[in-house]
Tab-separated table of C-alpha atoms and ligand atoms in Angstrom:
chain	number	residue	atom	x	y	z
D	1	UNK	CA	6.255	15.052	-8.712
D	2	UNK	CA	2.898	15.026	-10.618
D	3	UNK	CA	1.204	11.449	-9.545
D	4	UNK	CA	-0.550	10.814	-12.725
D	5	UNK	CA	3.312	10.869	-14.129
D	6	UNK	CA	4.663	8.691	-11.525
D	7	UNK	CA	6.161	5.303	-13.006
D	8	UNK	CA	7.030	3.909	-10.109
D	9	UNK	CA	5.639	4.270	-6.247
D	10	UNK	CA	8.890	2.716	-5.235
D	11	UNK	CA	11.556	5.782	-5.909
D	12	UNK	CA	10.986	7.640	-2.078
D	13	UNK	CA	11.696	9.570	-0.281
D	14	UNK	CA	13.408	12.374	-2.850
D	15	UNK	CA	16.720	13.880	-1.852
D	16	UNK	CA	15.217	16.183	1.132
D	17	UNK	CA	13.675	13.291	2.312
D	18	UNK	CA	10.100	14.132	1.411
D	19	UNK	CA	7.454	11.803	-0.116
D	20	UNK	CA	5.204	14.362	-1.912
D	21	UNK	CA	5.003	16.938	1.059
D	22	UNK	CA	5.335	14.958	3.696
D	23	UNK	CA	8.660	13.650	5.814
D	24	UNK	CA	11.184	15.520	5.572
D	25	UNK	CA	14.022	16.622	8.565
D	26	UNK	CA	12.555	19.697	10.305
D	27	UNK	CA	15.296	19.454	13.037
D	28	UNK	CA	17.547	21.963	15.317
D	29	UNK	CA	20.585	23.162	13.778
D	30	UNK	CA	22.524	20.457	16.438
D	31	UNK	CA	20.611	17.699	15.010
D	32	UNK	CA	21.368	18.675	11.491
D	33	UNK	CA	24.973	16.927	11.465
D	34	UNK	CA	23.871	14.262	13.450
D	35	UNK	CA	21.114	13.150	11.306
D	36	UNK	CA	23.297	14.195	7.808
D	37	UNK	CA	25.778	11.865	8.922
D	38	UNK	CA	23.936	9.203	10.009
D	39	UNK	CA	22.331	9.402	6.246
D	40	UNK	CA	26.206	9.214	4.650
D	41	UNK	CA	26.730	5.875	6.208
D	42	UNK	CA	22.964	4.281	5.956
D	43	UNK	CA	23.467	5.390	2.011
D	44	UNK	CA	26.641	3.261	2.300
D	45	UNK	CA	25.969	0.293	3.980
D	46	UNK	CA	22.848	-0.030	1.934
D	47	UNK	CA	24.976	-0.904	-0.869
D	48	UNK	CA	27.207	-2.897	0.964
D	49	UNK	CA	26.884	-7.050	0.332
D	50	UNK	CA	28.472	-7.604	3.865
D	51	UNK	CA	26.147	-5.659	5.400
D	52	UNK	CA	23.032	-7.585	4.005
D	53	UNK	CA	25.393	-10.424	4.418
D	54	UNK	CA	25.490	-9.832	7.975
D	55	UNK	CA	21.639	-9.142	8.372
D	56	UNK	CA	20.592	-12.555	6.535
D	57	UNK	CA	22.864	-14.540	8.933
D	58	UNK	CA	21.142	-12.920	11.942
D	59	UNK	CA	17.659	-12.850	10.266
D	60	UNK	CA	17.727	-16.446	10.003
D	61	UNK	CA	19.630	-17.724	12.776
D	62	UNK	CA	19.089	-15.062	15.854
D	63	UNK	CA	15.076	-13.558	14.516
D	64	UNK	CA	14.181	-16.862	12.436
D	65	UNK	CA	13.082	-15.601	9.483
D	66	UNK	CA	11.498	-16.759	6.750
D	67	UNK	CA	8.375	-16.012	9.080
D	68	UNK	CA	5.442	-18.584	7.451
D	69	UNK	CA	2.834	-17.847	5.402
D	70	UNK	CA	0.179	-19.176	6.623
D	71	UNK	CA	-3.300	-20.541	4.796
D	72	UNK	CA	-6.027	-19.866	7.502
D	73	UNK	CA	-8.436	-22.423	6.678
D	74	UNK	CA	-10.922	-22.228	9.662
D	75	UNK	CA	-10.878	-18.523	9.309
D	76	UNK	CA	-11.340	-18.632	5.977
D	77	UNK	CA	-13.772	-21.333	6.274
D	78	UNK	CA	-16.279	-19.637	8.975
D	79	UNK	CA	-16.172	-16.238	7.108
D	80	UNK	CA	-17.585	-17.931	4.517
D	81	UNK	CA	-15.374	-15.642	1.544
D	82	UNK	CA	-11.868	-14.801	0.274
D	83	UNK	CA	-9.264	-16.942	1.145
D	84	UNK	CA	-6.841	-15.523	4.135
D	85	UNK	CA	-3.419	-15.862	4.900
D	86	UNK	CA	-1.279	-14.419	7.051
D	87	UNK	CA	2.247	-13.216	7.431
D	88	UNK	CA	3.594	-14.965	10.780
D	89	UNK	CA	5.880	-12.536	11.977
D	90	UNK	CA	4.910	-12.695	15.235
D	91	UNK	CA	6.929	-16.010	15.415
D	92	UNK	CA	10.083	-13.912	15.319
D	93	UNK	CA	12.272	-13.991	18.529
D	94	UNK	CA	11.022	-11.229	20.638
D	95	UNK	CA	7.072	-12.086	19.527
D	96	UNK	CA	7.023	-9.098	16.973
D	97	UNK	CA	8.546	-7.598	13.651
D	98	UNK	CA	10.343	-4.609	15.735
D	99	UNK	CA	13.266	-6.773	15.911
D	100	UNK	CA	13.674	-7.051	12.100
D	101	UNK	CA	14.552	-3.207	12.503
D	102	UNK	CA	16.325	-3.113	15.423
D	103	UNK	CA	18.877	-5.319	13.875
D	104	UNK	CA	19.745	-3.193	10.722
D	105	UNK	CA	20.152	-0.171	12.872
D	106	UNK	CA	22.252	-2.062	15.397
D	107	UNK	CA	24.674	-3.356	12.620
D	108	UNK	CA	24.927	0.297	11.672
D	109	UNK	CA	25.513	1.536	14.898
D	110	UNK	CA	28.238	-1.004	15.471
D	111	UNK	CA	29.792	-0.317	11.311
D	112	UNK	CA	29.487	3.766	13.241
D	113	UNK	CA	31.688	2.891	16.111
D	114	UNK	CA	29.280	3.684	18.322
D	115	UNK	CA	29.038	1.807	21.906
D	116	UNK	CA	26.000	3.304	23.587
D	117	UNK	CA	22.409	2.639	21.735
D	118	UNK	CA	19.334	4.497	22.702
D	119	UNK	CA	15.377	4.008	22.108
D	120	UNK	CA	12.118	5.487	22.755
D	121	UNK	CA	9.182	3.302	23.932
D	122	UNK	CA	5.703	3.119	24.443
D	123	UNK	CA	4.163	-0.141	24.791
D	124	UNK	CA	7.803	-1.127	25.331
D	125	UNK	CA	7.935	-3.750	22.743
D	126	UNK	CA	10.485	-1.557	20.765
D	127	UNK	CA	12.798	-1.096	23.397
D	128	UNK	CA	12.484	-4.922	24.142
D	129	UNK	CA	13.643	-5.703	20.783
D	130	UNK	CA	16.370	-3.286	21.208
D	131	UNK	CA	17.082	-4.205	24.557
D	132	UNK	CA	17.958	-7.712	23.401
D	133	UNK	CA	19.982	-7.048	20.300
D	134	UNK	CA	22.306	-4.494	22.850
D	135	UNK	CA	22.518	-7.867	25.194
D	136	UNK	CA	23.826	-9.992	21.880
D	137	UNK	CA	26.287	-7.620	20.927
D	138	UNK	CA	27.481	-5.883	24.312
D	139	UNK	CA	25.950	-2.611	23.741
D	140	UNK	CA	25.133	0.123	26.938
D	141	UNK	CA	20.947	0.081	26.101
D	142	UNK	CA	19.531	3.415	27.375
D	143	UNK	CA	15.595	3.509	26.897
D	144	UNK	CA	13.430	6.012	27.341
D	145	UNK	CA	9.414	5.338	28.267
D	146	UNK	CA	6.991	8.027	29.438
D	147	UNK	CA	5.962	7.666	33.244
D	148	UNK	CA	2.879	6.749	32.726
D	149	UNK	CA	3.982	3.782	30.693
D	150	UNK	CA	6.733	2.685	32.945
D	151	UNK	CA	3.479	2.335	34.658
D	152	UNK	CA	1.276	0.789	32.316
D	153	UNK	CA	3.646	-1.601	31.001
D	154	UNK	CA	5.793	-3.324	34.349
D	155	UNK	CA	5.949	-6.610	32.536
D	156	UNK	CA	8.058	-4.983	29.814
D	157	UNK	CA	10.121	-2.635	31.875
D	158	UNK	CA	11.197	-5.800	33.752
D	159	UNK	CA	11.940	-7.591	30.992
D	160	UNK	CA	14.514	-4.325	29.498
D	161	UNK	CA	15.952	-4.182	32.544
D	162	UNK	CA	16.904	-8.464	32.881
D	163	UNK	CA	18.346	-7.411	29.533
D	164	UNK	CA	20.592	-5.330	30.836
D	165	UNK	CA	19.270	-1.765	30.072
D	166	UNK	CA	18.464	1.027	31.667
D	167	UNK	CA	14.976	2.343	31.500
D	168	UNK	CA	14.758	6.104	32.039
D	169	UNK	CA	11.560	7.426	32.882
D	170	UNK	CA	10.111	10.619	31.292
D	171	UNK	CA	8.020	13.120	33.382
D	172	UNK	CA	8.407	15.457	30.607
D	173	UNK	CA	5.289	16.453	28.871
D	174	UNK	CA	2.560	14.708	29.514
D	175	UNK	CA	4.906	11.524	30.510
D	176	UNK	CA	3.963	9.143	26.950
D	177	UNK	CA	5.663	7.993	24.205
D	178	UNK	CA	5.654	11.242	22.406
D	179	UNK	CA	7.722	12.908	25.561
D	180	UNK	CA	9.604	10.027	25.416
D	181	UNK	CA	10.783	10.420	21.694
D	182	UNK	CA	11.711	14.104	22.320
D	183	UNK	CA	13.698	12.937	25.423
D	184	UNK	CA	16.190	10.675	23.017
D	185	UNK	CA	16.603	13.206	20.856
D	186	UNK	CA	17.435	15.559	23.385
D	187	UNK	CA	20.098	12.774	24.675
D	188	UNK	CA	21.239	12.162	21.309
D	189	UNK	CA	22.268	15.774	20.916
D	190	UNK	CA	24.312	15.298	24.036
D	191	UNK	CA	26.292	12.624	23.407
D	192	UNK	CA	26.758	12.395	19.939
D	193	UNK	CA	30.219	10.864	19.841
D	194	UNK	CA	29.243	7.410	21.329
D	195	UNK	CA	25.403	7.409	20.611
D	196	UNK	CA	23.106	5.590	18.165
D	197	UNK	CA	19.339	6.767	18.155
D	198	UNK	CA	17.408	3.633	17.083
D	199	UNK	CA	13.608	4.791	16.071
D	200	UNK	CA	11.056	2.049	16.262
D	201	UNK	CA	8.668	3.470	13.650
D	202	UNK	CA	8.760	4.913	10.075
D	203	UNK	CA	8.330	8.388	11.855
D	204	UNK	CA	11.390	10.821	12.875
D	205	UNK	CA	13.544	12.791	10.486
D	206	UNK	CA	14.632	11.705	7.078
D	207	UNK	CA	16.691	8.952	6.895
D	208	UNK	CA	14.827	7.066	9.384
D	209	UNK	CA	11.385	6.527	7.837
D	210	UNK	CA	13.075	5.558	4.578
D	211	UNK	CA	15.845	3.484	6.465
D	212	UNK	CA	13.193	1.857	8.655
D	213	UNK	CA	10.902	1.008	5.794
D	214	UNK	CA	14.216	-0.737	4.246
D	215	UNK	CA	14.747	-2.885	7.127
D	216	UNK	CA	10.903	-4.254	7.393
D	217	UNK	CA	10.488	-4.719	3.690
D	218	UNK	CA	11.835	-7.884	4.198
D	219	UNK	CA	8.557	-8.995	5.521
D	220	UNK	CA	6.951	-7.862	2.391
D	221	UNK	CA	9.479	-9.780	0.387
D	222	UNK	CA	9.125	-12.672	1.413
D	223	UNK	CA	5.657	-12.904	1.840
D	224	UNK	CA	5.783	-12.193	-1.810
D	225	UNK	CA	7.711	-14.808	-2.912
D	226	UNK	CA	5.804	-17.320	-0.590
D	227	UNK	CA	2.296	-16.212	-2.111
D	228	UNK	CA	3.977	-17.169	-5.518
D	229	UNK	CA	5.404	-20.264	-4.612
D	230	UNK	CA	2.148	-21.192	-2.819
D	231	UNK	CA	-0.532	-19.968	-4.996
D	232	UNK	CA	1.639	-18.570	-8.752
D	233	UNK	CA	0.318	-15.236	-8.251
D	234	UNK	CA	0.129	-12.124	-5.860
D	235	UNK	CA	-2.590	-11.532	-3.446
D	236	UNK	CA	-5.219	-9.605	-4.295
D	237	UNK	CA	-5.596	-7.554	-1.141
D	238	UNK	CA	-2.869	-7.203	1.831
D	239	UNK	CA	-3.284	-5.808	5.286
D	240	UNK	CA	-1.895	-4.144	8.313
D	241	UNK	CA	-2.500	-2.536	11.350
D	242	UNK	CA	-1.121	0.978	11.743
D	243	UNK	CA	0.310	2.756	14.935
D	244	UNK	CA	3.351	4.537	13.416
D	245	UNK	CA	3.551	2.420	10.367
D	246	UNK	CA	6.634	0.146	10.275
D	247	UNK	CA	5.225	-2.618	9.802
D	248	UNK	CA	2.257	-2.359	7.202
D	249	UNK	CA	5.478	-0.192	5.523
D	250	UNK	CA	7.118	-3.606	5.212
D	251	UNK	CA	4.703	-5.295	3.998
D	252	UNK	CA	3.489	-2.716	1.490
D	253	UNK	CA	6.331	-1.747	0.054
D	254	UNK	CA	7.306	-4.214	-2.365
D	255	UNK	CA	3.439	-4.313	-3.754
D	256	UNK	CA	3.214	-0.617	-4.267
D	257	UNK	CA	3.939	-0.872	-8.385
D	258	UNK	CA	1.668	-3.490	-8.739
D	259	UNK	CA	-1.496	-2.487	-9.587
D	260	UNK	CA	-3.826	-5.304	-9.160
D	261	UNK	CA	-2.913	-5.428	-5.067
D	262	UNK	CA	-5.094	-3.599	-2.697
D	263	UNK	CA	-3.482	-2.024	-0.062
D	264	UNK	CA	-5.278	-1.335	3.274
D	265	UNK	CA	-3.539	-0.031	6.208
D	266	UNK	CA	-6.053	-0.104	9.718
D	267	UNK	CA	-5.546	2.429	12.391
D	268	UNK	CA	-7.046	2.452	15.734
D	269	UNK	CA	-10.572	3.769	16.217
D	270	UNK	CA	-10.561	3.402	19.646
D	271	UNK	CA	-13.972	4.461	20.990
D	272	UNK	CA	-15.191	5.882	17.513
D	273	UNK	CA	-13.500	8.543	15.244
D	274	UNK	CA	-15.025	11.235	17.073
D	275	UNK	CA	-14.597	14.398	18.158
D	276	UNK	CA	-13.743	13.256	21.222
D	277	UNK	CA	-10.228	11.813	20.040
D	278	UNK	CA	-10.854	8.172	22.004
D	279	UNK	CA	-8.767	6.888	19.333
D	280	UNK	CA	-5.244	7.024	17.342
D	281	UNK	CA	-5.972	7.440	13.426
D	282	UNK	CA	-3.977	9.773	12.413
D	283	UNK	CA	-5.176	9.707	8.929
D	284	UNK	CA	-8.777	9.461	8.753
D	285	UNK	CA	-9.135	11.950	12.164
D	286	UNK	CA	-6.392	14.262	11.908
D	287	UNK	CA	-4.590	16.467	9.603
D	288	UNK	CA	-0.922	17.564	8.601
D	289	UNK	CA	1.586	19.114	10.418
D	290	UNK	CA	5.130	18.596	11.848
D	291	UNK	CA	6.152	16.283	14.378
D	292	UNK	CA	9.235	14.877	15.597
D	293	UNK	CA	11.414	15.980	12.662
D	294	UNK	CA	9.096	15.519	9.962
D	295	UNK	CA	5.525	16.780	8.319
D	296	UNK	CA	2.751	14.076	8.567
D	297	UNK	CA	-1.016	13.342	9.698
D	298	UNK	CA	-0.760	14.295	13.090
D	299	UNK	CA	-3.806	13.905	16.142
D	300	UNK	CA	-4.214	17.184	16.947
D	301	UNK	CA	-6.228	19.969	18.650
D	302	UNK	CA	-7.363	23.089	16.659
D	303	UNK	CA	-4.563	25.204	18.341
D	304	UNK	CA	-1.974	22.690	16.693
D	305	UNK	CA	-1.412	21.164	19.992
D	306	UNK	CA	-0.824	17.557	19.562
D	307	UNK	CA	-3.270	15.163	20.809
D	308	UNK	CA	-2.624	11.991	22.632
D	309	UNK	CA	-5.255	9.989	21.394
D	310	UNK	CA	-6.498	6.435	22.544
D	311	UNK	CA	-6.449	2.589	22.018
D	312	UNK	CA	-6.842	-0.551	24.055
D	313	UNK	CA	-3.442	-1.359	22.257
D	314	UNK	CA	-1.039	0.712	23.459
D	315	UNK	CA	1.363	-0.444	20.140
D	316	UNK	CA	-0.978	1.658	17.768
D	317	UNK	CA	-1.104	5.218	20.287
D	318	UNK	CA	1.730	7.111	18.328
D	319	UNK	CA	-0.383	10.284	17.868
D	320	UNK	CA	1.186	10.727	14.443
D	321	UNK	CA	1.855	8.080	11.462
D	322	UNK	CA	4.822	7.499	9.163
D	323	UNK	CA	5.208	10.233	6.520
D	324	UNK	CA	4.996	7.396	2.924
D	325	UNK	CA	1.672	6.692	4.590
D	326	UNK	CA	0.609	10.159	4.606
D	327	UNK	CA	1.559	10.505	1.158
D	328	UNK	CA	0.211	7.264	-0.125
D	329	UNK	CA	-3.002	8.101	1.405
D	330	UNK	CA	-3.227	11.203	-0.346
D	331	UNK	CA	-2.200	9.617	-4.043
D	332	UNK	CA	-4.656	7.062	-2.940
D	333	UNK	CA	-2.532	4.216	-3.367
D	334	UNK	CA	-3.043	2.733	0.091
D	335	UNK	CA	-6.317	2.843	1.486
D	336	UNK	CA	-6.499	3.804	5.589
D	337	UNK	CA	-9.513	2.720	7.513
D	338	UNK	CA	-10.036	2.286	11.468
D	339	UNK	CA	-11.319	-0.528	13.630
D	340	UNK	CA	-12.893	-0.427	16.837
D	341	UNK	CA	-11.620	-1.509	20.431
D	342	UNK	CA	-14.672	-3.382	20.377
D	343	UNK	CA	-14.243	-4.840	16.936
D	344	UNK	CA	-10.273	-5.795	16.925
D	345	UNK	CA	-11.415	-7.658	20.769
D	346	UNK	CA	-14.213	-9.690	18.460
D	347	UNK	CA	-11.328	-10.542	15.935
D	348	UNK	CA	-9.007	-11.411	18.762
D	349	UNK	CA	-11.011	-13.907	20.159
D	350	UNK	CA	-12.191	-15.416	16.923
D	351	UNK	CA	-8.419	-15.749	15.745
D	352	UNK	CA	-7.541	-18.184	19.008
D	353	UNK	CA	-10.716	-20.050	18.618
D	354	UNK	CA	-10.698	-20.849	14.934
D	355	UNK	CA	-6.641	-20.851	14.535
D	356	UNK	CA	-4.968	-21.392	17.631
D	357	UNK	CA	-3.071	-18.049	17.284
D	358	UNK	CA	-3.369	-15.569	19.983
D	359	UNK	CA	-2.232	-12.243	18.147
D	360	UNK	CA	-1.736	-9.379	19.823
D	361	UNK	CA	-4.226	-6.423	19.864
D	362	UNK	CA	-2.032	-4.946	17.340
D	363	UNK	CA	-2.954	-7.352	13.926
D	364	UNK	CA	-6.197	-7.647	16.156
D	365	UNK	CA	-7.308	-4.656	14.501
D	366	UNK	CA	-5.789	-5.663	11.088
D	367	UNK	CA	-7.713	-8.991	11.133
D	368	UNK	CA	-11.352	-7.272	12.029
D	369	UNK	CA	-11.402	-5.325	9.153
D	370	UNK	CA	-10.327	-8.546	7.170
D	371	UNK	CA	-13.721	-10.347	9.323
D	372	UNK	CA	-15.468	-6.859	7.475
D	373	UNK	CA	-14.456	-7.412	4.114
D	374	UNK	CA	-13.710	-11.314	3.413
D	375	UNK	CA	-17.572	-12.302	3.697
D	376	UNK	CA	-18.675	-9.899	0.764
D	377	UNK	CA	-15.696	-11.635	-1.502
D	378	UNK	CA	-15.706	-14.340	-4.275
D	379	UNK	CA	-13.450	-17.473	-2.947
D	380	UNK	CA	-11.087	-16.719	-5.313
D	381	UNK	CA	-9.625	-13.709	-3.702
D	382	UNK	CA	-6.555	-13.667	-1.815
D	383	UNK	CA	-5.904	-11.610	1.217
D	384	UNK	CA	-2.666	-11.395	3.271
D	385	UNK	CA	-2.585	-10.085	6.124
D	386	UNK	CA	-0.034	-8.837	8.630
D	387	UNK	CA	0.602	-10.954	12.229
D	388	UNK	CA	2.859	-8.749	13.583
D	389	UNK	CA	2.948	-9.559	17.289
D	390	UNK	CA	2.129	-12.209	19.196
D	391	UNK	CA	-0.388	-12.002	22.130
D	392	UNK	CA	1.030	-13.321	25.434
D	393	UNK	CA	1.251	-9.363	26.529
D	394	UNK	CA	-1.828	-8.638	26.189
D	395	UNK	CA	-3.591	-11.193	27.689
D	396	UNK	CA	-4.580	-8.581	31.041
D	397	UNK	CA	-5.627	-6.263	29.000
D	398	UNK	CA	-8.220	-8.617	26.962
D	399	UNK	CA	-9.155	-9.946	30.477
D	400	UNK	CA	-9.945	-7.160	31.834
D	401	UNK	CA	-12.462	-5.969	29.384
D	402	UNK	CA	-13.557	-9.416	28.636
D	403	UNK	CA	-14.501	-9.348	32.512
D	404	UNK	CA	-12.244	-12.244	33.164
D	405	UNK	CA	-10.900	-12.238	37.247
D	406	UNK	CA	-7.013	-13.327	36.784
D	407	UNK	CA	-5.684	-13.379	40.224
D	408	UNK	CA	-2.497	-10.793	40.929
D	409	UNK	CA	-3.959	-8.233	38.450
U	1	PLP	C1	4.883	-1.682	17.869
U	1	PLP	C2	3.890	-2.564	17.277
U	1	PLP	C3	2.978	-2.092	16.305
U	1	PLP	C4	2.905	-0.674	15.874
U	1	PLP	O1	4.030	-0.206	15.217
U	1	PLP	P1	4.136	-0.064	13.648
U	1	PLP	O2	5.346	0.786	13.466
U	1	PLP	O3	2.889	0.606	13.162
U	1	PLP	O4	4.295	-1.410	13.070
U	1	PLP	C5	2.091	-3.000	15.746
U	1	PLP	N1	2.084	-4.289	16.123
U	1	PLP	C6	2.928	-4.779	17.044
U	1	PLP	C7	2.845	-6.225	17.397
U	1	PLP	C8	3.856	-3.928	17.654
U	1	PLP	O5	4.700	-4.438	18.576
């Protein structure tokens, strides 16, 4: 694929599951079925009217989608530049846009046969959302979650278990979400005849990055035909925050052929992109290699060892990053820039004060970079960004390093 040629940014991932030389399914030879199979009857269903059918009733009657678009006046106002609005899919049940995956790959699961549906999770929101479609459908939920997050995160693991799961903790490794992933694959292998593997990111081996692109676009759809309806064009610029890239994927994907949209995907900076790694991007502070089943940016030491970075939001420390990103970095069709802890803490508190929206740290960073940008922009241009999650979990976190006593904590 020679990029000058390309006609279309829409046609990925190719038949071995790569998007230009990234993705892929670098797997064990016991995966290999596993993951072929699970491809036959994704490539099916996607062509299936009752299975959209069956995701539009739930989408708008379980999640409550169409998520708004929203015109953020006051924002827009006190920045003084473009005009924002943003993508409210952190009014989704469940607070976040995981669940608009979840769904789709629970749907499969259940077209599969199979009875027994397990996750990976860091900050837990994932295996929330999957927690909670197992409870509406009578599924056995197994999750896995690195020790130290089991730790991190008792609010979550609390909430899993009221619905109905079983939370397994990983000691594996260095006990994080990385250890955890490897953990459900290692279970998947195991008990393949029951067992559905539902990834929460656009990372793992080909089909999921494709499959779990599919099932976000809908944000990107509809926020599409909303920004028509409301203003009888597209935006000019669009952005998301970026842990392992679900769901700026979402919202990206049906822009990518047009031209005139800017796309900007934010990772964590942590501390600083430094040599230090205090911080999770993948893409402007690490370089390729493979990684649960597929080639991608990766955080990782000189030896190849992978790196477990750092963020005040633990939603955006996946040490790696989806492998379209990687690629659409490197065409340069998508532009990848990092935000501070500092800076995404400023935006945080500047979105409840001039919106009444707490977001979560995750769009945090999305919306500091758009506090960067919209000031130096004529009125006239049109940004959308991504709020993916709301903030009621993170309100400790903020707390804490706003100095804030709250008692219990
Ligand atoms: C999990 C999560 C993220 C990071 O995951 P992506 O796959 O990059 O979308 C971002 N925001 C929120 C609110 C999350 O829950």
């Amino acid at each position: 694929m020679t990029e000058e040629f390309l006609n279309s940014f829409m046609t990925g991932p190719d038949e071995r599951g790569r998007f230009g030389d990234f993705g892929g399914r670098f797997v064990s030879e016991t995966l290999m079925p596993l993951i072929l199979e699970l491809e036959k009857q994704y490539e099916h269903a996607k062509t299936d009217d009752s299975f959209w059918a069956e995701m539009n009733d739930l989408w708008t009657h379980y999640v409550g989608r169409p998520s708004p678009l929203y015109h953020a006046d006051r924002l827009t106002a006190h920045l003084g530049g473009a005009k924002i609005y943003m993508k409210r899919d952190e009014l989704n049940h469940t607070g976040a846009h995981k669940i608009n995956n979840v769904l789709g790959q629970i749907i499969l699961a259940r077209r599969m046969g199979k009875t027994r549906i397990i996750a990976e999770t860091g900050a837990g929101q994932h295996g929330v959302a999957t927690a909670t479609v197992c409870a509406k459908f009578g599924l056995k939920c197994v999750v896995y979650m690195g020790a130290h997050d089991v730790e991190r995160q008792a609010p979550n693991v609390f909430r899993m278990k009221l619905l109905g799961a079983e939370v397994v903790s990983v000691t594996s490794g260095r006990g994080t979400l990385k250890d955890a992933m490897n953990d459900a694959l290692r279970d998947w292998v195991t008990n393949v005849r029951d067992t559905f593997y539902c990834i929460g990111t656009v990372a793992g081996p080909h089909p999921y990055p494709a499959m779990v692109r599919d099932f976000q676009t809908i944000i990107g759809k509809e926020a599409r035909e909303q920004m028509q309806a409301r203003e009888g064009r597209l935006p000019d610029t669009i952005i998301a925050a970026i842990g392992g890239g679900s769901n700026a994927m979402g919202l990206f994907y049906p822009f990518l052929d047009d031209k005139s949209v800017n796309i900007i995907g934010v990772e964590a900076g942590g501390k600083g992109v430094n040599d230090k790694m205090e911080h999770c991007a993948s893409l402007t502070g690490g370089r390729p290699g493979v990684l649960h089943g597929n080639r991608t940016y990766l955080l990782q030491d000189d030896d190849g060892q992978i790196l477990e970075g750092y963020s005040i939001s633990a939603g955006l420390d996946y040490p790696g990053i989806g492998p379209e990103h990687s690629w659409l970095h490197e065409i340069g069709r998508a532009k990848y820039v990092s935000v501070t802890d500092k800076e995404a803490l400023a935006a945080f508190q500047l979105c409840c004060e001039t919106e009444g929206i707490i977001p979560a740290l995750e769009p945090s960073h999305a919306l500091a970079h758009v506090i960067k940008i919209a000031p130096e922009l004529p009125e006239d241009h049109i940004i959308c960004m991504n709020m993916c999650g709301r903030g009621d979990k993170d309100i400790f976190t903020v707390a804490r390093h706003l100095g804030f006593e709250m008692g219990g904590h």
